[in-house]
Amino acid sequence: MSEEINPEMFELLIRLAALELQVEEAEYLRRQLNSQLKVIHELASIPLEDDTCITSHGVPYTPESSPQIRQDINIAYPSPSDIIQQSPDQQDGYIVVPDIPHIDLN
Amino acid sequence: MELCDLTAHQIATLVKLQEVSAVEVLESTIKRINLVDGSPGSLDGVNDATQSENIHSFITPTFEQARIQAQIIDEKIRKGEDPGLLAGVPFTVKDIFCVRGTPSTAGSHILANFISPYTATPVDHMMAAGGVMLGKVNLDEFTYGSSNESSAFQPSPRNPWNLSHVPGGSSGGSAAAVAAGEGALSLGTDTAGSIRQPAAFCGVVGVKPTYGRVSRYGLIAFGSSLDCPGPLARNITDAALMMQVISGADPHDATAATTDVPNYLSTVERNIRGMRIGLSPDFLQITYPDPIQGELRKEPINPEIEAALLRVAGRLAELGADIVEEIPMPHTYYGIPAYFVISRVEAASNLHRYDGVKYGFRTPDITSDLHEMYRKSRAQGFGLQPKLRILMGMYVSAAQYSEQYYNRALRIRTLIRKDYEAIFDPQGSYRLDALLAPTTPTTAFPIGDIYGDSVLMQYADQLTVTANHAGVPGVAFPAGFDSKGLPIGAQVLGPDFSEARLLQIGRAYEKVTADEFWRDRKPPILERISWSGME
């Protein structure tokens, strides 16, 4: 397993996470991540049989305990304006955001 | 005794009989809140552990709506209509649940201005059953923590048994409120122990249901394969009453099991003669990171906690249970390492939706493009704990690392699940009905003692987290006090959907210890208001 998250990897993670960090914050977080990583490396110490499959959630779902998946039918929300109004910036029923990054081609 | 100190089932009975009104119970509870809670947590608040004489459970009290609810319940009863199982019972809701028309903040700046357009299913059920919602109580930000200190809404809640100590987390506001008579019930969530640990720290009962027993619709997600809504209450019967109301299938939640909900109240008083209850040495030792070298060390659990657990076992044996020792749970040690991986991957995924576009906080800074808006909104909106989880989640699920971290953690989760299956297998070597264990490695620690050390904080959950990996239910209940006067909690864990059996065990212990001197203790803050004649 990788030993630690170095500054370059940390910068990549920040970009992927769509964050930007102050210097002190970044130092603290990288330190904590590497402390946690030491603990995570304990997982390497346990032998796993090849046929040990993953468990994505503890309780197995059976046909008896699983709800029927509902029909894929579009049901209009009764009050779309309740939802749109949640946005920090809206206009005429649309959510307003800054433009995506792009380059104008001349 | 004040009306607010009655049990939930007493309140519901008396209200239905019209011996007291829902309004009277509510006003008694509001008076208690005003006496002990102090200022609700706010974004402008500060967390000075030396200054507070109050509990600070709340973020958003909703007393006016509560008064309307109480009046409606009293009117229903006057008309001869059935008000429901929770008639007039005041309850609080951990602010990780959406409730229509109320701020639903997740304890975070990024949702501080979010007014939910809908109500979470468990809250809906409680209100439909006649419960009266007092408001939203504080929590660790996005439930990320075990002390409630990480909330963006300060001051963070205090432990009613010692106001300079944490109530636990992340359902710290819920546990503190229930312990202090600020509502007979509270709806919390348990992802690695976040109901059971604060219940133990605050001397109340907490139930982590089987994963899927209670709908997660309307629960602001942290770890979607781990999160379990559940009750906090002052006694087992109240917890059973609340389980009756909140459990069951939900067409809005495909993970809410359709398994029948038993009648918890009809079985909770049954005796436990012949039940096989296990004790595991793997739950009597704890792991912690060395403060200087950072290496993990093992040592026996706090002797006061072990002694309390063995006293519980002794009392259960007196009632006819077979106590089976030396139960192996060998993968308990890997619960926290696996949790660091699985929960962080799920958290990173679940937090991607907070982007400043559709709801919640958007940066007021002028931004050049959408991506910059995302980055600034998330940077300014999230606290340190969400950022830590997002970053670790991104790392361990990255393509080049996911096999060695995420995939491996999920396979170790299988081993943890198999530990439980083996001990509860009716045809197996142990054939247990339940496993008895301590809830926490320590009693409530002082505010500020370990906040900032994310590894040490996470290890507060080492005795609770394996139940979340495995999905099995657990009931935490008070088991005495330590030499500093802080509550000690024990827990019973059981097979899938065995909540009725676990509640039965907890109730049996409650009854056999009803006359023990420690049962008469009250949190010092309640003694204080009692002496002052304020009530």
XYZ file of C-alpha atoms in Angstrom:
641
model
C 0.000 0.000 0.000
C 1.116 3.572 -0.651
C 2.971 5.019 2.317
C 1.515 8.466 2.434
C -0.316 11.187 0.567
C 2.404 13.495 -0.698
C 1.824 17.186 -1.525
C 1.355 16.498 -5.234
C -1.276 13.848 -4.626
C -2.916 16.116 -2.070
C -3.199 18.902 -4.652
C -4.798 16.480 -7.092
C -7.310 15.384 -4.460
C -8.245 18.981 -3.747
C -8.911 19.546 -7.461
C -10.951 16.355 -7.773
C -12.929 17.272 -4.645
C -13.729 20.737 -6.064
C -12.293 22.443 -3.019
C -9.791 25.171 -2.367
C -7.955 25.322 0.956
C -6.099 27.866 3.048
C -2.481 26.967 3.800
C -3.004 26.115 7.483
C -6.124 24.159 6.697
C -4.289 22.208 3.994
C -1.418 21.333 6.338
C -3.782 20.115 9.031
C -5.866 18.061 6.591
C -2.871 16.392 4.931
C -1.466 15.509 8.350
C -4.784 14.005 9.423
C -5.146 12.094 6.159
C -1.746 10.497 6.642
C -2.557 9.598 10.256
C -5.724 7.929 9.042
C -3.823 6.195 6.265
C -1.564 4.537 8.840
C -4.676 3.028 10.410
C -6.075 2.022 7.032
C -2.858 0.165 6.308
C -3.843 -2.266 9.078
C -6.224 -3.727 6.505
C -3.216 -5.112 4.638
C -2.287 -7.294 7.611
C -5.281 -9.602 7.387
C -5.116 -12.491 4.901
C -8.109 -12.722 2.622
C -9.192 -15.846 0.828
C -9.633 -15.395 -2.909
C -13.284 -16.338 -2.635
C -14.081 -13.669 -0.017
C -16.451 -11.421 -1.888
C -17.402 -7.880 -1.041
C -20.260 -6.876 1.235
C -21.736 -3.605 0.043
C -24.167 -3.468 2.953
C -24.396 -5.766 5.927
C -27.933 -7.088 5.774
C -28.653 -9.326 2.805
C -31.788 -8.417 0.895
C -34.068 -11.284 -0.054
C -37.158 -11.232 -2.252
C -39.174 -11.382 0.977
C -37.531 -8.324 2.526
C -37.080 -6.190 -0.570
C -39.701 -3.740 -1.728
C -40.917 -4.013 -5.289
C -39.238 -1.469 -7.481
C -41.886 1.002 -8.580
C -42.793 1.512 -12.207
C -40.583 3.934 -14.090
C -43.384 6.373 -14.678
C -42.832 10.094 -14.654
C -44.815 11.729 -11.845
C -44.747 15.523 -11.943
C -43.762 17.201 -8.693
C -46.792 19.186 -7.476
C -44.910 22.411 -6.851
C -41.746 22.877 -8.919
C -41.451 26.460 -7.761
C -40.786 25.166 -4.197
C -37.705 23.452 -5.576
C -36.479 26.184 -7.892
C -36.823 28.771 -5.140
C -34.293 26.839 -3.075
C -31.594 27.959 -5.457
C -29.437 30.914 -4.387
C -30.092 32.593 -7.752
C -33.091 32.021 -10.000
C -34.818 33.808 -12.795
C -38.045 33.013 -14.642
C -38.115 29.480 -13.310
C -34.477 28.788 -14.157
C -31.507 28.344 -11.864
C -28.830 30.906 -12.663
C -25.150 29.984 -12.446
C -21.874 31.361 -13.801
C -20.864 30.184 -17.227
C -18.826 27.017 -17.618
C -15.146 27.507 -18.351
C -14.648 27.713 -22.089
C -12.454 29.216 -24.720
C -13.933 31.408 -27.411
C -12.848 30.232 -30.827
C -12.349 33.094 -33.220
C -42.316 15.250 39.261
C -42.694 17.666 36.383
C -44.777 16.626 33.390
C -41.703 16.882 31.173
C -39.995 14.192 33.280
C -42.753 11.643 32.735
C -41.974 8.784 30.413
C -43.325 8.877 26.871
C -45.709 6.022 27.524
C -47.006 7.727 30.683
C -47.552 10.950 28.758
C -49.403 9.207 25.928
C -51.635 7.340 28.384
C -52.470 10.396 30.480
C -53.113 12.580 27.436
C -55.450 10.000 25.898
C -57.324 9.738 29.196
C -57.474 13.552 29.258
C -55.885 13.577 32.704
C -53.385 16.024 31.300
C -53.486 17.853 28.007
C -50.890 17.749 25.279
C -50.627 21.510 25.690
C -49.803 21.185 29.413
C -47.090 18.599 28.712
C -45.673 20.795 25.983
C -45.581 23.906 28.149
C -43.856 21.971 30.934
C -41.232 20.825 28.410
C -40.763 24.299 26.971
C -40.291 25.663 30.480
C -37.601 23.026 31.100
C -35.878 23.890 27.821
C -35.888 27.581 28.685
C -34.351 26.798 32.080
C -31.544 24.491 30.981
C -30.764 24.894 27.306
C -29.509 28.449 26.968
C -28.889 29.874 23.522
C -29.365 27.568 20.527
C -26.316 26.858 18.435
C -25.685 29.439 15.751
C -23.137 30.188 13.055
C -21.970 33.200 15.074
C -21.706 31.324 18.363
C -18.498 30.401 20.159
C -17.629 27.215 21.966
C -16.097 28.214 25.271
C -16.174 25.157 27.516
C -15.430 27.242 30.607
C -18.335 29.606 30.175
C -21.408 27.566 29.752
C -23.929 26.707 32.420
C -26.405 25.364 29.926
C -26.837 22.397 27.625
C -27.301 24.027 24.196
C -29.018 21.013 22.599
C -31.013 23.006 20.075
C -30.279 24.574 16.746
C -33.879 25.448 15.795
C -36.655 25.380 18.406
C -40.088 25.200 16.755
C -42.289 25.986 19.735
C -45.063 27.832 17.908
C -45.636 24.950 15.511
C -45.454 22.595 18.495
C -48.229 24.519 20.240
C -50.432 24.143 17.168
C -49.668 20.413 17.005
C -50.503 19.975 20.698
C -53.791 21.828 20.326
C -54.754 19.634 17.363
C -54.041 16.495 19.399
C -56.147 17.687 22.333
C -58.961 18.567 19.933
C -58.796 15.128 18.320
C -59.131 13.484 21.709
C -62.067 15.689 22.665
C -63.796 14.556 19.465
C -63.191 10.911 20.320
C -60.652 10.360 17.539
C -57.555 8.212 18.010
C -54.591 10.567 18.471
C -51.977 7.843 17.942
C -49.415 5.929 19.971
C -47.362 9.033 20.782
C -50.301 11.239 21.772
C -48.871 14.483 23.110
C -45.315 13.173 23.499
C -42.783 15.949 22.888
C -39.789 14.915 20.810
C -36.745 16.445 19.191
C -35.189 15.650 15.835
C -31.489 15.501 15.047
C -30.924 18.185 12.456
C -29.835 15.649 9.877
C -33.468 15.014 8.976
C -35.460 17.147 6.577
C -38.618 18.582 8.083
C -40.856 20.647 5.804
C -40.718 24.336 6.499
C -37.864 24.153 9.009
C -34.172 24.847 8.554
C -32.553 21.463 7.973
C -28.898 22.278 8.375
C -26.972 19.033 8.994
C -25.025 21.183 11.472
C -23.242 22.772 8.501
C -22.808 26.242 7.087
C -23.440 24.807 3.630
C -27.065 24.058 4.540
C -27.604 26.798 7.106
C -30.174 28.530 4.874
C -31.862 25.378 3.569
C -35.576 25.193 4.398
C -36.710 21.719 3.532
C -39.685 21.306 1.144
C -40.510 17.870 2.524
C -40.447 15.803 5.721
C -38.425 12.683 6.432
C -40.510 9.531 6.754
C -39.606 8.713 10.391
C -40.490 12.259 11.474
C -43.726 12.055 9.494
C -44.618 8.832 11.275
C -43.933 10.358 14.701
C -46.106 13.386 13.998
C -48.858 11.252 12.490
C -48.779 9.188 15.706
C -49.493 12.296 17.765
C -45.951 13.253 18.678
C -45.212 16.961 19.138
C -41.977 18.120 17.515
C -40.074 20.598 19.692
C -37.429 21.429 17.142
C -34.116 20.412 15.602
C -31.203 19.532 17.825
C -27.494 19.838 17.283
C -25.089 17.275 15.888
C -21.601 16.879 14.530
C -21.439 18.488 11.070
C -23.039 16.025 8.630
C -22.830 13.510 11.539
C -19.042 13.428 11.155
C -17.801 13.023 14.699
C -18.226 11.428 18.102
C -18.439 14.486 20.333
C -20.767 17.028 18.660
C -17.859 19.525 18.709
C -17.575 19.748 14.932
C -20.958 21.430 14.436
C -20.893 24.779 12.657
C -23.591 25.833 15.120
C -21.933 26.788 18.361
C -21.887 26.454 21.289
C -22.026 22.696 20.845
C -24.164 20.671 23.239
C -22.897 19.807 26.699
C -23.286 16.647 28.707
C -26.020 17.205 31.335
C -23.998 15.084 33.794
C -20.989 17.376 33.527
C -21.280 20.503 31.424
C -17.548 20.609 30.676
C -17.786 17.186 29.029
C -19.084 16.196 25.624
C -22.480 14.530 25.216
C -20.985 12.259 22.576
C -21.849 12.264 18.920
C -22.964 12.604 16.458
C -26.465 12.506 18.028
C -25.148 14.580 20.932
C -27.990 17.100 20.938
C -30.525 14.275 20.948
C -28.915 12.432 23.866
C -28.391 15.586 25.919
C -31.969 16.753 25.321
C -33.496 13.446 26.397
C -31.266 13.213 29.477
C -32.255 16.715 30.577
C -36.011 16.330 30.119
C -36.080 18.441 26.954
C -38.472 16.048 25.275
C -39.129 12.430 26.170
C -37.865 11.118 22.840
C -35.419 12.076 20.131
C -34.841 10.798 16.615
C -31.163 10.248 15.934
C -28.966 8.344 13.506
C -26.307 5.683 14.009
C -23.630 5.203 11.328
C -20.751 3.961 13.502
C -22.384 4.286 16.912
C -23.822 7.788 16.757
C -26.944 6.855 18.716
C -25.446 4.287 21.074
C -22.293 6.208 22.032
C -24.020 9.474 23.034
C -26.738 7.419 24.733
C -24.016 5.776 26.846
C -22.317 9.121 27.543
C -25.586 10.753 28.635
C -27.099 7.838 30.547
C -30.067 7.192 28.253
C -31.290 4.379 26.009
C -30.360 4.363 22.319
C -31.389 1.928 19.614
C -29.517 1.274 16.382
C -32.082 -0.694 14.377
C -31.182 -3.286 11.773
C -30.087 -1.550 8.570
C -33.262 -1.056 6.558
C -35.644 -1.384 9.533
C -36.332 2.358 9.494
C -36.647 4.380 6.293
C -33.820 6.741 5.409
C -36.043 8.919 3.196
C -35.417 12.499 4.216
C -32.193 11.658 6.062
C -29.378 13.817 4.731
C -27.007 11.076 3.672
C -23.578 10.325 5.106
C -22.849 6.623 4.608
C -25.714 5.176 2.661
C -24.854 1.568 3.499
C -24.315 2.358 7.181
C -26.828 5.047 8.268
C -29.650 3.897 10.570
C -32.293 6.268 12.026
C -33.350 5.266 15.524
C -34.673 6.311 18.926
C -33.122 7.869 21.980
C -35.256 7.692 25.124
C -34.950 7.625 28.902
C -36.077 4.024 29.222
C -36.529 0.842 27.210
C -40.332 0.944 26.962
C -40.227 4.424 25.467
C -37.625 3.236 22.960
C -39.896 0.312 22.059
C -42.838 2.686 21.641
C -40.862 4.872 19.275
C -39.557 1.849 17.333
C -43.168 0.777 16.844
C -43.952 4.098 15.234
C -40.920 4.643 13.010
C -40.236 1.120 11.705
C -41.424 -0.348 8.455
C -41.383 -0.286 4.684
C -41.451 2.943 2.714
C -42.153 3.321 -1.015
C -39.721 6.264 -1.008
C -36.781 4.135 0.206
C -35.814 1.032 -1.733
C -33.574 -0.072 1.147
C -36.372 0.023 3.734
C -37.102 -3.637 4.379
C -40.590 -5.047 3.961
C -39.965 -7.504 6.797
C -42.947 -7.397 9.174
C -42.675 -5.054 12.134
C -43.400 -7.017 15.311
C -45.356 -5.588 18.220
C -42.399 -4.431 20.326
C -44.605 -3.327 23.187
C -46.268 -6.718 23.544
C -42.970 -8.550 24.012
C -40.821 -6.069 25.910
C -41.957 -7.280 29.354
C -41.276 -10.980 28.681
C -38.686 -12.737 30.781
C -35.298 -13.719 29.381
C -35.034 -17.143 30.993
C -33.011 -19.496 28.811
C -31.683 -16.795 26.484
C -28.057 -17.320 25.505
C -26.173 -14.042 25.913
C -22.518 -13.915 24.944
C -19.491 -12.007 26.201
C -16.532 -11.555 23.874
C -12.922 -10.854 24.937
C -12.581 -8.934 21.665
C -14.893 -6.277 23.082
C -12.990 -6.081 26.367
C -9.831 -4.714 24.869
C -9.444 -1.441 23.089
C -7.148 -0.086 20.422
C -5.850 3.441 20.399
C -3.179 5.375 18.505
C -0.067 6.130 20.565
C -0.105 9.923 21.020
C 3.616 10.240 20.258
C 4.463 7.531 17.762
C 1.043 7.126 16.173
C 1.328 3.336 16.277
C -1.776 1.433 17.287
C -1.668 -0.084 20.748
C -4.003 -2.494 22.501
C -4.898 -2.534 26.152
C -7.705 -3.793 28.356
C -10.803 -1.675 28.529
C -11.289 0.800 31.397
C -11.713 -1.426 34.503
C -14.772 0.522 35.700
C -16.499 -0.121 32.378
C -15.564 -3.800 32.436
C -16.793 -4.110 36.015
C -20.119 -2.512 35.066
C -20.489 -4.889 32.137
C -19.845 -7.921 34.299
C -22.412 -6.658 36.802
C -24.936 -6.473 33.942
C -24.054 -10.033 32.960
C -24.481 -11.129 36.579
C -27.924 -9.583 36.865
C -29.030 -11.130 33.576
C -27.779 -14.503 34.810
C -29.871 -14.089 37.982
C -32.878 -13.721 35.685
C -32.159 -17.062 34.079
C -30.119 -16.101 31.041
C -27.169 -18.310 30.103
C -24.074 -16.154 29.927
C -21.658 -17.649 27.417
C -18.092 -16.371 27.693
C -15.109 -16.389 25.314
C -17.184 -15.649 22.220
C -14.740 -14.957 19.395
C -15.264 -11.811 17.344
C -11.803 -11.770 15.799
C -12.392 -9.093 13.167
C -13.568 -6.462 15.629
C -10.084 -4.936 15.442
C -10.584 -4.087 11.748
C -13.837 -2.236 12.261
C -12.298 1.227 12.415
C -9.752 0.772 9.574
C -12.499 -0.562 7.317
C -14.801 2.254 8.393
C -12.178 4.871 7.517
C -12.379 3.592 3.955
C -16.015 2.659 3.379
C -17.600 5.620 5.139
C -15.285 8.097 3.471
C -16.009 6.801 -0.025
C -19.731 7.041 0.630
C -19.403 10.450 2.248
C -17.376 11.843 -0.658
C -20.044 10.614 -3.052
C -22.905 11.963 -0.955
C -21.297 15.355 -0.490
C -20.770 15.955 -4.199
C -24.324 17.288 -4.424
C -23.417 20.363 -2.343
C -22.229 22.633 -5.103
C -23.983 25.932 -4.489
C -26.268 25.449 -7.500
C -29.612 24.016 -6.469
C -29.881 24.775 -2.733
C -27.817 25.685 0.269
C -24.873 28.032 0.490
C -23.354 29.658 -2.584
C -20.239 31.768 -2.274
C -20.972 35.504 -2.342
C -17.584 36.043 -4.035
C -17.576 37.048 -7.690
C -16.449 34.000 -9.625
C -15.133 33.739 -13.151
C -16.850 30.455 -13.985
C -18.945 27.599 -12.674
C -16.015 25.516 -11.490
C -14.671 28.369 -9.424
C -18.135 28.793 -7.931
C -18.167 25.110 -6.969
C -14.735 25.319 -5.340
C -15.399 28.482 -3.377
C -18.900 27.432 -2.273
C -17.656 24.080 -1.017
C -14.522 25.553 0.574
C -16.485 28.235 2.422
C -19.505 26.074 3.212
C -17.917 22.911 4.556
C -16.066 22.629 7.844
C -12.895 20.616 8.366
C -14.552 17.270 9.040
C -16.516 17.093 5.757
C -13.383 18.198 3.868
C -11.361 15.461 5.537
C -13.913 12.834 4.575
C -14.223 14.026 1.000
C -10.457 14.007 0.485
C -9.954 10.562 1.985
C -12.936 9.213 0.081
C -11.521 10.504 -3.182
C -8.133 8.935 -2.416
C -9.177 5.441 -1.423
C -11.636 5.114 -4.287
C -9.232 6.393 -6.955
C -8.746 3.916 -9.776
C -5.145 3.109 -8.885
C -5.921 2.531 -5.191
C -9.470 1.212 -5.043
C -8.445 -2.454 -5.158
C -6.067 -2.159 -2.228
C -8.286 0.086 -0.151
C -11.993 0.200 -1.027
C -12.392 -3.260 -2.443
C -10.309 -4.761 0.364
C -12.317 -2.913 3.025
C -15.559 -4.261 1.573
C -14.145 -7.803 1.699
C -13.116 -7.299 5.319
C -16.644 -6.100 5.944
C -17.699 -9.571 4.825
C -15.501 -11.085 7.541
C -16.999 -8.766 10.164
C -20.480 -9.784 9.041
C -19.476 -13.453 9.205
C -18.322 -13.015 12.820
C -21.886 -12.026 13.731
C -23.480 -14.710 11.563
C -21.337 -17.356 13.247
C -22.249 -16.429 16.805
C -25.981 -16.020 16.082
C -26.314 -19.108 13.866
C -28.988 -21.304 15.517
C -27.128 -24.375 14.254
C -23.670 -23.077 15.057
C -21.266 -23.521 17.958
C -22.527 -20.596 20.038
C -26.243 -20.209 19.157
C -26.431 -16.837 20.872
C -29.592 -14.811 21.221
C -27.558 -11.672 21.857
C -24.046 -10.422 22.470
C -23.503 -8.206 25.530
C -20.719 -5.654 25.214
C -19.604 -2.288 26.515
C -20.834 0.575 24.357
C -17.778 2.817 24.618
C -14.112 2.437 25.585
C -14.355 5.462 27.904
C -16.983 7.553 29.590
C -17.676 11.064 28.274
C -14.430 12.977 27.783
C -13.885 16.701 28.409
C -14.723 19.195 25.671
C -11.648 19.944 23.596
C -9.718 16.932 24.878
C -9.427 15.027 21.611
C -11.122 17.245 19.038
C -8.684 17.819 16.192
C -7.212 14.312 16.372
C -9.414 12.575 13.839
C -7.970 9.118 14.486
C -8.389 9.210 18.246
C -11.909 10.586 17.812
C -12.853 7.791 15.428
C -11.607 5.162 17.863
C -14.324 6.287 20.285
C -16.577 4.168 18.028
C -14.505 1.005 17.991
C -17.013 -0.989 20.070
C -20.038 0.145 18.080
C -18.885 0.304 14.459
C -18.863 -3.413 13.651
C -22.641 -3.540 14.108
C -22.927 -0.910 11.374
C -20.652 -2.859 9.030
C -22.729 -5.982 9.644
C -26.097 -4.194 9.634
C -27.187 -5.868 12.866
C -29.243 -4.094 15.552
C -28.009 -2.879 18.918
C -29.627 -1.432 22.039
C -27.516 0.665 24.411
C -28.762 1.181 27.951
C -27.466 2.737 31.181
C -25.354 0.417 33.354
C -24.238 2.663 36.197
C -21.732 5.446 36.718
C -17.974 5.742 36.940
C -16.077 7.194 39.889
C -16.358 10.683 38.364
C -20.143 10.468 38.224
C -20.309 9.954 34.462
C -22.705 7.393 32.973
C -21.516 4.016 31.760
C -23.433 2.287 28.960
C -23.781 -1.352 27.981
C -25.178 -2.640 24.705
C -26.774 -5.808 23.423
C -26.335 -6.735 19.776
C -28.423 -9.306 17.966
C -29.225 -10.963 14.650
C -31.007 -9.111 11.871
C -34.422 -7.769 12.908
C -34.083 -8.981 16.523
C -34.885 -5.584 18.048
C -37.780 -7.059 20.032
C -35.454 -9.542 21.754
C -32.834 -6.883 22.515
C -35.443 -4.549 23.985
C -36.651 -7.442 26.132
C -33.145 -7.939 27.530
C -32.726 -4.228 28.198
C -36.089 -4.091 29.939
C -35.273 -7.109 32.082
C -32.079 -5.425 33.242
C -33.991 -2.204 33.880
C -36.516 -3.995 36.099
C -34.007 -5.987 38.125
C -31.967 -2.833 38.855
C -34.926 -0.502 39.397
C -34.168 -0.118 43.111
C -30.397 0.303 42.773
C -29.240 3.613 44.189
C -27.712 4.856 40.957
C -31.121 4.822 39.263
C -32.172 7.784 41.440
C -29.386 10.051 40.270
C -30.323 13.089 38.230
C -28.056 15.185 36.045
C -26.545 17.942 38.212
C -28.090 20.643 36.030
C -31.540 19.361 36.983
C -30.547 19.258 40.649
C -29.481 22.869 40.280
C -32.815 24.104 38.960
C -34.651 21.995 41.495
C -32.755 23.508 44.443
C -33.227 26.994 43.119
C -36.992 26.462 43.159
C -37.137 27.389 39.508
C -39.441 24.480 38.819
